[in-house]
Short mmCIF file of C-alpha atoms and ligand atoms in Angstrom, two decimals:
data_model
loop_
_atom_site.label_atom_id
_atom_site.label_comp_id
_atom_site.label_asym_id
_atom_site.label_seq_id
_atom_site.Cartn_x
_atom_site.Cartn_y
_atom_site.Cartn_z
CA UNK U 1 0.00 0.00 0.00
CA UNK U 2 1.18 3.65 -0.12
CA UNK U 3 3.04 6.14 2.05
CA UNK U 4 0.73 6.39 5.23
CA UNK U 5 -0.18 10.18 6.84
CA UNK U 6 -1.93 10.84 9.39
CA UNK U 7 -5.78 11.80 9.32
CA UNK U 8 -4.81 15.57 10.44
CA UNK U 9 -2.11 15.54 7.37
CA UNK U 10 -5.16 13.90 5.04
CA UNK U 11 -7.23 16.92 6.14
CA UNK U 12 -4.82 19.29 5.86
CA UNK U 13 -4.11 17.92 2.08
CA UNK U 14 -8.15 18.77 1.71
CA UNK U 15 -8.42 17.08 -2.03
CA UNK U 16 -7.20 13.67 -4.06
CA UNK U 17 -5.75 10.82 -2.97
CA UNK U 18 -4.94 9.78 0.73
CA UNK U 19 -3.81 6.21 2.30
CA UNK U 20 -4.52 6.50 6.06
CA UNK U 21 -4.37 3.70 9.10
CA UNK U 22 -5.80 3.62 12.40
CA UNK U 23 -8.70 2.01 14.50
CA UNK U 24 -13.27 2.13 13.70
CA UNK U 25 -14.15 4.40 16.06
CA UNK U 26 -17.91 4.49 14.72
CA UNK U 27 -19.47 2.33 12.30
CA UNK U 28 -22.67 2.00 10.68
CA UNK U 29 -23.58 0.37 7.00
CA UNK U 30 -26.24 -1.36 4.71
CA UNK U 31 -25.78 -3.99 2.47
CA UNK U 32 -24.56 -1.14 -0.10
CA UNK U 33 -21.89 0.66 1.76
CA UNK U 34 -20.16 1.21 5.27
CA UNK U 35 -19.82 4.33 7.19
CA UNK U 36 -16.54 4.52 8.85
CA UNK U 37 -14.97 7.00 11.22
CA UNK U 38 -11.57 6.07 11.36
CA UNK U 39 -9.45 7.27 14.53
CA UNK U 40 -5.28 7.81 14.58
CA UNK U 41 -3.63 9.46 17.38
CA UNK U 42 -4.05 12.62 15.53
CA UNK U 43 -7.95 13.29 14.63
CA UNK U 44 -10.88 10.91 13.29
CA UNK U 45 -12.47 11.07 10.02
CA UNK U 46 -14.85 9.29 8.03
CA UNK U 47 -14.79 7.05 5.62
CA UNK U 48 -17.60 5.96 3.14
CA UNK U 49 -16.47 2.23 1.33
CA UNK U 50 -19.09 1.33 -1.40
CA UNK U 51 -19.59 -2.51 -2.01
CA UNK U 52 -19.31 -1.68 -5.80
CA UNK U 53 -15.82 0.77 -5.41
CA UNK U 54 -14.03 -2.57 -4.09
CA UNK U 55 -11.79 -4.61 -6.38
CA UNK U 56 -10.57 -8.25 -6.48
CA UNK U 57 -6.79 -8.62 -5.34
CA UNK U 58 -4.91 -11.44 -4.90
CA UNK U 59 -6.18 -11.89 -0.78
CA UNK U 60 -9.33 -11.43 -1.58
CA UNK U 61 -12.27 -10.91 -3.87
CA UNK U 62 -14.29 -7.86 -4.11
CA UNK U 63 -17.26 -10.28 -2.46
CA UNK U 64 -15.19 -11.59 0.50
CA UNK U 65 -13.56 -7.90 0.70
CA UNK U 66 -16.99 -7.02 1.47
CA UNK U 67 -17.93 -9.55 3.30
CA UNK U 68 -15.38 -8.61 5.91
CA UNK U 69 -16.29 -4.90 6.19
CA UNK U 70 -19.39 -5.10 6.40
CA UNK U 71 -18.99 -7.39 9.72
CA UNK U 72 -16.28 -4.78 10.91
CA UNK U 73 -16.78 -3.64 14.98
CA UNK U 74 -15.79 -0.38 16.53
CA UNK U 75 -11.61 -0.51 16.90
CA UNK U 76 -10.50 -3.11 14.33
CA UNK U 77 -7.62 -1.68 12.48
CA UNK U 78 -7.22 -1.03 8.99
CA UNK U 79 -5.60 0.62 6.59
CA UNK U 80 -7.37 3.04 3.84
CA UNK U 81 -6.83 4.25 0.68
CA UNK U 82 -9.12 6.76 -0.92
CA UNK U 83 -10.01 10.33 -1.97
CA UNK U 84 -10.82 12.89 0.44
CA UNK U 85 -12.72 15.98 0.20
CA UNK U 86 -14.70 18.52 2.25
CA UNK U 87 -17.92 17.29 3.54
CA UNK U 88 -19.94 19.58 6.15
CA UNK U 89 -21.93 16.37 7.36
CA UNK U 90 -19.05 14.67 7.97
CA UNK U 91 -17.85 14.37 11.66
CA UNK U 92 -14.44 16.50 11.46
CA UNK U 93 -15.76 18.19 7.88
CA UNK U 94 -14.12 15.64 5.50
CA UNK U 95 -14.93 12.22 4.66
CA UNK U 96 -13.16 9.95 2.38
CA UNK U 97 -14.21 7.44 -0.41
CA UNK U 98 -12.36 4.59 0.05
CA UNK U 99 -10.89 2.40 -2.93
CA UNK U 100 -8.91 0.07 -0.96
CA UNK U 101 -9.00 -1.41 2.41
CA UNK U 102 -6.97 -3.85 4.45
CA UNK U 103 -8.57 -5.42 7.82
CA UNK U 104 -5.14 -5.20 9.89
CA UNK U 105 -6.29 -6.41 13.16
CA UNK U 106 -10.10 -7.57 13.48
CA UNK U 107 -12.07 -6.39 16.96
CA UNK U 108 -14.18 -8.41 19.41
CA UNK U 109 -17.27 -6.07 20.48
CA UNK U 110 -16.09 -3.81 22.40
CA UNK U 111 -16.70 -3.53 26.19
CA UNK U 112 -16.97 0.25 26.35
CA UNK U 113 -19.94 1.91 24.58
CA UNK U 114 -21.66 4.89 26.13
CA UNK U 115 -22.83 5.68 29.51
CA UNK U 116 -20.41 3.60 31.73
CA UNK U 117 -19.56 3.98 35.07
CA UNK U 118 -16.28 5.78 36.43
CA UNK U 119 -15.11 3.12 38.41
CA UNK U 120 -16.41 0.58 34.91
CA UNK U 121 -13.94 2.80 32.65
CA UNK U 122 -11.11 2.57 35.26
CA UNK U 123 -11.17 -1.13 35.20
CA UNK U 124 -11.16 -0.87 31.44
CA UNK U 125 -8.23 1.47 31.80
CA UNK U 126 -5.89 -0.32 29.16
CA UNK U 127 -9.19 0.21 26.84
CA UNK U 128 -10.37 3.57 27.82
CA UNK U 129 -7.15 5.16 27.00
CA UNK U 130 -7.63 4.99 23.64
CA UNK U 131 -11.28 7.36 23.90
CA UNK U 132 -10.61 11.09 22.96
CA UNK U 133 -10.42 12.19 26.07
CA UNK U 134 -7.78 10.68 27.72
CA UNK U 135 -5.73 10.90 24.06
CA UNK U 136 -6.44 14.70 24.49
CA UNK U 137 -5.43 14.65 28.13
CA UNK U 138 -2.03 12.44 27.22
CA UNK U 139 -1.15 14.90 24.24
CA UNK U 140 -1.38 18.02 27.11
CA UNK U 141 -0.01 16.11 30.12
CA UNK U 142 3.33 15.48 27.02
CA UNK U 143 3.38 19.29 26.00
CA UNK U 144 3.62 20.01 29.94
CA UNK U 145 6.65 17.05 29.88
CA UNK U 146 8.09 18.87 27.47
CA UNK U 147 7.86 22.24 28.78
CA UNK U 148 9.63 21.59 32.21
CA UNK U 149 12.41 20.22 30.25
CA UNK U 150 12.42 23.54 28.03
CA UNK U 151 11.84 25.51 30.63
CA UNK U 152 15.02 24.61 32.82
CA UNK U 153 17.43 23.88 30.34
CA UNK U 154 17.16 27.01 28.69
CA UNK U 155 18.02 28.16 32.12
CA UNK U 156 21.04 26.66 32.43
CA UNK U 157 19.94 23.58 34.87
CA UNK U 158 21.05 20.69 34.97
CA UNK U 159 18.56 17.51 34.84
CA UNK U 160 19.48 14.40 37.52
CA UNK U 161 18.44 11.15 38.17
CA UNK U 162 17.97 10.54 41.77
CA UNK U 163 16.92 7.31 43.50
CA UNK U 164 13.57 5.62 44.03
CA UNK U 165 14.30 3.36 46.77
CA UNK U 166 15.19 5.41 50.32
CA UNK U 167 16.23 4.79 53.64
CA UNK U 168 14.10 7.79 54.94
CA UNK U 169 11.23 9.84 54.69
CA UNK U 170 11.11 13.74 53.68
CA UNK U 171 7.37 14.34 53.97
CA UNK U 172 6.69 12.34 57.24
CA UNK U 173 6.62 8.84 58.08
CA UNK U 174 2.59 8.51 58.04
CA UNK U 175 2.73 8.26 54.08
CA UNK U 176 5.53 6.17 53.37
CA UNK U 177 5.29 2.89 50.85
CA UNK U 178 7.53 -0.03 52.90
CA UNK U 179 9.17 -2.05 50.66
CA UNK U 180 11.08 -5.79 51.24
CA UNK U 181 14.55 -4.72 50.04
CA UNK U 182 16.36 -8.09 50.04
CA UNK U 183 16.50 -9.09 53.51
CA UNK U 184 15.77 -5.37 54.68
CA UNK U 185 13.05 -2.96 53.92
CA UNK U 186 13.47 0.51 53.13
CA UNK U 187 10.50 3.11 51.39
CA UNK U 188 9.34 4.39 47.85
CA UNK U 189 10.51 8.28 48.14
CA UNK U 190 8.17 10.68 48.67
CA UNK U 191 9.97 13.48 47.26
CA UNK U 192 13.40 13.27 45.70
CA UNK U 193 14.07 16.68 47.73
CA UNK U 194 16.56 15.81 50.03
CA UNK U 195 18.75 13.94 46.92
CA UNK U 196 18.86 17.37 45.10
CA UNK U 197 20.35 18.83 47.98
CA UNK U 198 23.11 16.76 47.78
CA UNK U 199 23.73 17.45 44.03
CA UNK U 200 23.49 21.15 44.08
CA UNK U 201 27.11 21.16 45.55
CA UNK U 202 27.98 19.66 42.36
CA UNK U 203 25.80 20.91 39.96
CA UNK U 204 24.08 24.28 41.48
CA UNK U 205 20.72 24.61 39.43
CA UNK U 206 18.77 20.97 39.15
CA UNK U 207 15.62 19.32 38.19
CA UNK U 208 13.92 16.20 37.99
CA UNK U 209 10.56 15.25 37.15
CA UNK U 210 9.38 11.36 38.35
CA UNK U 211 7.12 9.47 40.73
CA UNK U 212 6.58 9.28 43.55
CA UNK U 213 4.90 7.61 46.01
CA UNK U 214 2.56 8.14 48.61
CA UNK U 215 0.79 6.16 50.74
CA UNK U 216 -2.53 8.59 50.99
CA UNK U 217 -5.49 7.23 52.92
CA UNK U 218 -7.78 10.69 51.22
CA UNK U 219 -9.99 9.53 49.32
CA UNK U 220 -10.28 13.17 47.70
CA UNK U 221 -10.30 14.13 43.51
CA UNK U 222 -6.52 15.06 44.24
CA UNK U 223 -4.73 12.17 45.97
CA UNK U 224 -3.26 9.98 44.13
CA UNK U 225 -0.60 6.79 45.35
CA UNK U 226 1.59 7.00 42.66
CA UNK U 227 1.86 10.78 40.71
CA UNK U 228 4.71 12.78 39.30
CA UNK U 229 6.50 15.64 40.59
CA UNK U 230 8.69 18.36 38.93
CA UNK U 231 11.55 19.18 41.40
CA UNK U 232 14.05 21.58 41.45
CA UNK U 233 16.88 22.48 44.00
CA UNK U 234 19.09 25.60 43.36
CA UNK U 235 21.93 26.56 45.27
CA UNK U 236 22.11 30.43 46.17
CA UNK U 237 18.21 30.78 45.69
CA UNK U 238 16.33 32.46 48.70
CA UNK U 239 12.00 32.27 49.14
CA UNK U 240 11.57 35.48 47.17
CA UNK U 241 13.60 33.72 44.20
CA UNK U 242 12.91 30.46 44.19
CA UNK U 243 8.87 31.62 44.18
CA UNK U 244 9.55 33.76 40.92
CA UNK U 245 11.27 30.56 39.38
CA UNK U 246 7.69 28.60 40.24
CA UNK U 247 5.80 31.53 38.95
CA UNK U 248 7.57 31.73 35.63
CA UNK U 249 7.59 28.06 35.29
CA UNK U 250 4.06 27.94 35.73
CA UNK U 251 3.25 30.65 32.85
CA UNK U 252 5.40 29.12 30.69
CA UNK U 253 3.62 25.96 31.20
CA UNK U 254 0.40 27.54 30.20
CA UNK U 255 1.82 29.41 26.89
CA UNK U 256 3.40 26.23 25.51
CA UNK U 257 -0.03 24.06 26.67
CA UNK U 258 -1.95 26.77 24.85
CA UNK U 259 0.27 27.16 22.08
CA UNK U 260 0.35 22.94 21.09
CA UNK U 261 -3.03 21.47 22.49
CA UNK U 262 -5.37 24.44 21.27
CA UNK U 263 -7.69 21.24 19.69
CA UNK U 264 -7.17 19.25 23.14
CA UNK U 265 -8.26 21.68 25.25
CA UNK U 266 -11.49 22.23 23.11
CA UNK U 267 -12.43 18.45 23.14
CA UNK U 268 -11.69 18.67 27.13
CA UNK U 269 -14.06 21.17 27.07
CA UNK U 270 -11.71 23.98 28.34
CA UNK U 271 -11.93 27.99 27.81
CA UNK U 272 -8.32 28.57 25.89
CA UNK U 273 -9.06 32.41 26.23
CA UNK U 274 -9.61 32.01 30.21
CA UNK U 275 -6.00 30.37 29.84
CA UNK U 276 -4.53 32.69 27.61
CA UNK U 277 -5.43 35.59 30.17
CA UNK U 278 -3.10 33.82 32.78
CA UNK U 279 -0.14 35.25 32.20
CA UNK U 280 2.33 36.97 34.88
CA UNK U 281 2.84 38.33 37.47
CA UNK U 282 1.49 35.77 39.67
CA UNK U 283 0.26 37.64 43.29
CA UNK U 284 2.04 36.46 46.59
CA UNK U 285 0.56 36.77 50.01
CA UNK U 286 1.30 35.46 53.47
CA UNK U 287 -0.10 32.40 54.73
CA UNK U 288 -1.70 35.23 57.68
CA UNK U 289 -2.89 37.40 54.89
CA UNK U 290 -4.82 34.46 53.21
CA UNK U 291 -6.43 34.51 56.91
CA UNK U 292 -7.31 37.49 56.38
CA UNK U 293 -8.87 37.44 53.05
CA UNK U 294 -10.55 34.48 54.17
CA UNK U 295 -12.19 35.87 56.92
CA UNK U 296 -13.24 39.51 55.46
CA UNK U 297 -14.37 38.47 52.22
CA UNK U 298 -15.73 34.65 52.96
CA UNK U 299 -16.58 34.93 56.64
CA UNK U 300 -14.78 31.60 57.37
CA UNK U 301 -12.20 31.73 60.57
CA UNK U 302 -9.59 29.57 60.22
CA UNK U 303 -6.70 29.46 63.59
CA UNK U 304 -3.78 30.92 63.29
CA UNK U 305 -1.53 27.76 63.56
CA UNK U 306 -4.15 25.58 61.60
CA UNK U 307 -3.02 24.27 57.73
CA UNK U 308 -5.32 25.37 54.99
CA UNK U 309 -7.58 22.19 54.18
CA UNK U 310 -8.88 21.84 50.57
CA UNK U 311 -11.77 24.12 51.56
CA UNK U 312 -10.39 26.91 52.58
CA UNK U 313 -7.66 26.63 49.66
CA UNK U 314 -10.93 26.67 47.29
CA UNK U 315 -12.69 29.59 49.48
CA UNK U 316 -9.50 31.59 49.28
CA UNK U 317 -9.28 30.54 45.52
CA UNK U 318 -12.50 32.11 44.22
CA UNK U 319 -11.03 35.63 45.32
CA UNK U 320 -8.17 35.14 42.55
CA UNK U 321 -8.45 34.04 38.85
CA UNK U 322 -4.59 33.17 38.47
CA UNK U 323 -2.28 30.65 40.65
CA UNK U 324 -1.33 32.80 43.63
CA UNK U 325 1.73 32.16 45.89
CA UNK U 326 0.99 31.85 49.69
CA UNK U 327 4.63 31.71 51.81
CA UNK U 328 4.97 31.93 55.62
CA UNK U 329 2.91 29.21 57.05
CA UNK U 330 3.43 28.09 60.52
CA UNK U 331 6.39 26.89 61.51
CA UNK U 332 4.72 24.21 64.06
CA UNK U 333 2.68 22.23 61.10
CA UNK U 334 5.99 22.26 58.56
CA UNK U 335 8.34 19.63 57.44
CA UNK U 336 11.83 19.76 59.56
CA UNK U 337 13.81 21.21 56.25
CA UNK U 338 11.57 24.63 56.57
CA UNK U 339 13.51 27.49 58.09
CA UNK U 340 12.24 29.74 60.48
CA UNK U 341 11.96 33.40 59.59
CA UNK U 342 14.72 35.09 61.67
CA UNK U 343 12.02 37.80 61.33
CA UNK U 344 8.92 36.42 62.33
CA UNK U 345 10.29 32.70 63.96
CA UNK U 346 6.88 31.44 64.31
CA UNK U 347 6.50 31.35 60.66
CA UNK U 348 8.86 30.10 57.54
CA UNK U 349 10.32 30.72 54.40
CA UNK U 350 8.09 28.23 52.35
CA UNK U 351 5.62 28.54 49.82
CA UNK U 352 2.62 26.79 48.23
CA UNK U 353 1.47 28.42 44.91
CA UNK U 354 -2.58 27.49 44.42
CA UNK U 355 -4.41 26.99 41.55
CA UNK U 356 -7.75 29.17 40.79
CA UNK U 357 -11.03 26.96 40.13
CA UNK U 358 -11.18 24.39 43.05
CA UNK U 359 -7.60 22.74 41.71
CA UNK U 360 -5.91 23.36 45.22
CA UNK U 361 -2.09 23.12 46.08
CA UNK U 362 0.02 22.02 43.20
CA UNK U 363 3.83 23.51 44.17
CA UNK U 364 5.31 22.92 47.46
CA UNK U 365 8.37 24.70 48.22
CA UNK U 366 10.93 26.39 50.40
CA UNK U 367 14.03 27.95 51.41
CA UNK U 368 16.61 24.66 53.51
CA UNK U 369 16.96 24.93 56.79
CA UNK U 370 20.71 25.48 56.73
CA UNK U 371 21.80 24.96 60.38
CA UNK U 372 22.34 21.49 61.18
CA UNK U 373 21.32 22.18 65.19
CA UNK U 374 17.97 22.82 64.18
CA UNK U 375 17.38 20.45 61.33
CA UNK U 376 18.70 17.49 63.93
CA UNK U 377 16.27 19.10 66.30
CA UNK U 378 13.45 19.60 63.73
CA UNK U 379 13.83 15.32 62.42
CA UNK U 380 13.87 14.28 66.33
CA UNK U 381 10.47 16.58 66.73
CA UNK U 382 9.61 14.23 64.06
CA UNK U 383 10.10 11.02 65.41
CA UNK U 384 12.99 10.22 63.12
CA UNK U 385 16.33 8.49 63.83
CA UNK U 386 18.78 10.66 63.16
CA UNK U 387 21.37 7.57 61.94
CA UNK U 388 18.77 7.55 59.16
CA UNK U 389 19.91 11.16 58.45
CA UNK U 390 23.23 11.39 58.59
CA UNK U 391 24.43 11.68 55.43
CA UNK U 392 21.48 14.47 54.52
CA UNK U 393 23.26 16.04 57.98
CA UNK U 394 26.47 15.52 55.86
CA UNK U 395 25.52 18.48 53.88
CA UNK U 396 25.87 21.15 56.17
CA UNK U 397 28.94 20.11 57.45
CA UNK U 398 31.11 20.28 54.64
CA UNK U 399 30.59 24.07 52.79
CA UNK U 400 26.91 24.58 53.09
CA UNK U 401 25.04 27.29 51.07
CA UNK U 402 22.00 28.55 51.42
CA UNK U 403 19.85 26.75 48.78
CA UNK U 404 16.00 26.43 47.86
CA UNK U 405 13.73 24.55 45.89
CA UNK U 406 10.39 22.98 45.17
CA UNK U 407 8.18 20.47 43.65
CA UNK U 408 5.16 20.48 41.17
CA UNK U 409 2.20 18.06 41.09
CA UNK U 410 2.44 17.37 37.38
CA UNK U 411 -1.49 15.44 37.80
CA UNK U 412 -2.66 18.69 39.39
CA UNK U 413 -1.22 21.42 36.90
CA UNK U 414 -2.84 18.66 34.23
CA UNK U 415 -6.27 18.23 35.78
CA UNK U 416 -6.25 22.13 35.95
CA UNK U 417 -5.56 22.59 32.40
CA UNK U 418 -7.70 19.76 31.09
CA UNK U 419 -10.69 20.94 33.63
CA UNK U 420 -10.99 17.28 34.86
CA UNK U 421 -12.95 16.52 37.41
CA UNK U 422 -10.70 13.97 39.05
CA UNK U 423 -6.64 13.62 39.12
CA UNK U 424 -7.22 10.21 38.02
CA UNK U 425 -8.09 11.40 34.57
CA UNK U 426 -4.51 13.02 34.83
CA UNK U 427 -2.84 10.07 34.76
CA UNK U 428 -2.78 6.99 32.23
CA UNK U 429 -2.94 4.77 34.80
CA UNK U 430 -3.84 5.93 38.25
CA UNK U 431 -3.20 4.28 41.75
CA UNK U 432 -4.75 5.13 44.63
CA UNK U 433 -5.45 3.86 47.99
CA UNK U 434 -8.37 1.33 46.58
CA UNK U 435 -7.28 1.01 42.80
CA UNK U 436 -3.78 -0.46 41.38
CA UNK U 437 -4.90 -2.56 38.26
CA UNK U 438 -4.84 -2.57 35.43
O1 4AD A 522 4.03 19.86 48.98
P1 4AD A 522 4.80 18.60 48.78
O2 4AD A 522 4.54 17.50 49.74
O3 4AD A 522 6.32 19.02 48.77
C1 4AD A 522 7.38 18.16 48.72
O4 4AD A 522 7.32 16.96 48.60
C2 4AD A 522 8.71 18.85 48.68
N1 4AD A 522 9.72 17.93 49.17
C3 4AD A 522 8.99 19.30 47.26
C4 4AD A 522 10.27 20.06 47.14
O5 4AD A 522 10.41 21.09 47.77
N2 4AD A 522 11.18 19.58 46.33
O6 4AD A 522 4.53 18.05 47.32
C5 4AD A 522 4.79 18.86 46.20
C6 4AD A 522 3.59 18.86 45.25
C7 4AD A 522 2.29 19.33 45.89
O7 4AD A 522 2.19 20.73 45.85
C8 4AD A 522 1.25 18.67 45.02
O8 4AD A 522 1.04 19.43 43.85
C9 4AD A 522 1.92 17.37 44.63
O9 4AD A 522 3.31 17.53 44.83
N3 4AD A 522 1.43 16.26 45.44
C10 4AD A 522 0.57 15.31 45.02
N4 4AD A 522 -0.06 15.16 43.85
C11 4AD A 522 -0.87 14.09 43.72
N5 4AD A 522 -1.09 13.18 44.70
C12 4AD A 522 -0.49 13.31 45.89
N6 4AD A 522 -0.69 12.40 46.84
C13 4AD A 522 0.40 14.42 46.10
N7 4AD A 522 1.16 14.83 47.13
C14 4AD A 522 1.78 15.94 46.71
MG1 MG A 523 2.59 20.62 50.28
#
């Protein structure tokens, strides 16, 4: 058969003839002809074969040729050859008459068909990933893939490969994934945080974007077991810098999602224009500001002391229509590597930036706590062993810096773009606390 293109380069061609392959995504005939809409990875179109267009070759007759088309289900592959044109009834506006086809790979019926359950199309997973939607969601989660990578290197960082398997925890002990490590166990990181502060002596200006693993028992639309994060560790950087580099990161993010999956985000059903007005600066407030706001303008009290729960991340959200930065939370609810503020100890030099529309917390970050008296004192407050620690403890012994860095929830910043209405759609295959199959 001919040189294959794909259905998008078939459209964009708009007359004469194409050869095009991919899987029945509808189909629908009589004993005269077959409707097919034919999907690739890059569009679907459809396809008209006529019984009498078909020709004898040496596989088949034009009879059996027909035969077999006719009985064609919904995701058999073939491959086409025909003549497209324009066709304002057509699906995608073009439909092609086909003079050849070749059954690749016939289909049993398939499972999925409309109106399935959630938890139905998660069990289907390996199935369901081929629907528009999650192809849409896969082509933006790649664009964001490819944007951290753009992003940094153009910046001079270095990317680095840290380890899964840890000896320790760096987000607390109550989410860690045990694992049988030979005759030992050790965990699934959490965060590959306190690796990159190791490398920055060497390399400075990092990032890494992998899994990792949490053993969440929240049941909520942005927990998952297993996700992705986008870390970065930079030696030299202070809060005010290090919650720039998010903020630009983030924007850029946005331009080069809006800029590649303009036909994505319309399938997902998402306002391009509402993204294309998020653009820098980002604001920044104070974790005791966002008290503030959250009291005079939504009435809600929330402690001084107290972390900001989903609800009051989403109350405080619908006073801001871009990601806003929130630094200084309590010192008392923080991970041991947050610093105190030497002006304001009760409070330190972290930030979480927050997505508008209900999409919560999706960068955690912060200055290092650079004095190895309090970080030993900060692990033990913990309930860790310091043994566990000591070569993280290494780091400030031998020509310490002040550093920062922080890490992005690659399934949030996707379910926020996409407008999903669960993380799990951010994800090809999700785990969570009740799911880990397919
Ligand atoms: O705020 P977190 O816990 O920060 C850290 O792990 C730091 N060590 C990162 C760093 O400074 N290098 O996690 C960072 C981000 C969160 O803001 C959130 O977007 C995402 O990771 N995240 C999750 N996403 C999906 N499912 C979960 N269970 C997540 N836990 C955190
Ligand atoms: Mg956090």
């Amino acid at each position: 058969m001919a040189d294959f293109i794909s259905i998008k380069e078939a459209m964009s061609k708009e007359s004469g003839e194409v050869a095009i392959r991919g899987w029945v995504y509808r189909e629908r005939g009589s004993n005269k002809f077959k409707f097919l809409v034919i999907r690739d990875s890059s569009n679907i179109i459809q396809c008209v074969v006529k019984k009498e267009n078909l020709a004898n070759s040496p596989d088949n007759t034009a009879e059996q040729l027909w035969d077999k088309v006719s009985k064609l289900q919904i995701e058999a592959s073939v491959e086409i050859v025909g003549d497209i044109k324009k066709d304002e009834r057509a699906p995608t506006g073009y439909e092609i008459q086909v003079k050849d086809i070749k059954i690749i790979g016939i289909s049993d019926t398939f499972p999925i068909n409309k109106d399935q359950s959630t938890e139905f199309l998660l069990d289907k997973r390996h199935l369901w990933l081929r629907s528009r939607h999650l192809t849409a969601v896969m082509k933006v989660r790649s664009t964001v893939f490819g944007a951290l990578n753009k992003f940094y290197r153009s910046k001079g960082f270095f990317e680095f490969s840290p380890p899964v398997f840890t000896p320790n925890a760096c987000e607390g002990g109550a989410t860690l994934f045990e694992v049988k490590y030979f005759e030992e166990k050790c965990y699934l990181t959490q965060s590959w945080q306190l690796y990159a502060e190791a490398a920055i002596f060497a390399l400075e200006k990092i990032y890494f974007t992998g899994p990792c693993f949490r053993a969440e028992r929240s049941k909520t639309s942005r927990h998952l077991a297993e996700f992705w994060m986008a870390e970065t560790e930079c030696a030299w950087y202070d809060l005010p810098k290090i919650s720039e580099l998010a903020k630009e990161l983030v924007a850029f993010i946005i331009e080069e999602v809006v800029k590649n999956n303009e036909d994505d985000l319309k399938l997902l059903g998402q306002d391009i224009e509402k993204l294309k007005k998020i653009t820098l600066p980002f604001p920044t407030i104070t974790y005791t500001e966002a008290l503030k706001i959250l009291k005079e303008k939504s009435n809600m009290d929330v402690e001084w002391g107290k972390d900001l729960r989903t609800i009051e991340e989403d109350e405080l959200m619908k006073h801001f229509d871009k990601p806003i930065v929130v630094t200084h939370y309590p010192k008392e609810i923080m991970a041991f590597y947050k610093p105190a503020d030497p002006k304001d100890p009760k409070t330190t030099l972290c930030f979480d930036m927050l997505a508008p529309e209900g999409y919560g917390e999706i960068i955690g970050g912060s200055q290092r706590e650079t004095d190895l008296e309090a970080l030993k004192k900060g692990l033990e407050k913990e309930g860790e062993k310091l043994d566990n620690y000591e070569w993280y403890l290494d780091l400030r012994r031998y020509g310490n810096v002040p550093h920062a860095g922080f890490g992005m929830g690659v399934e949030r910043v996707v379910a926020w773009l996409c407008k999903l209405d669960n993380i799990k759609d951010a994800i090809p295959f999700p785990r969570t606390m009740l799911r880990k199959t397919p």
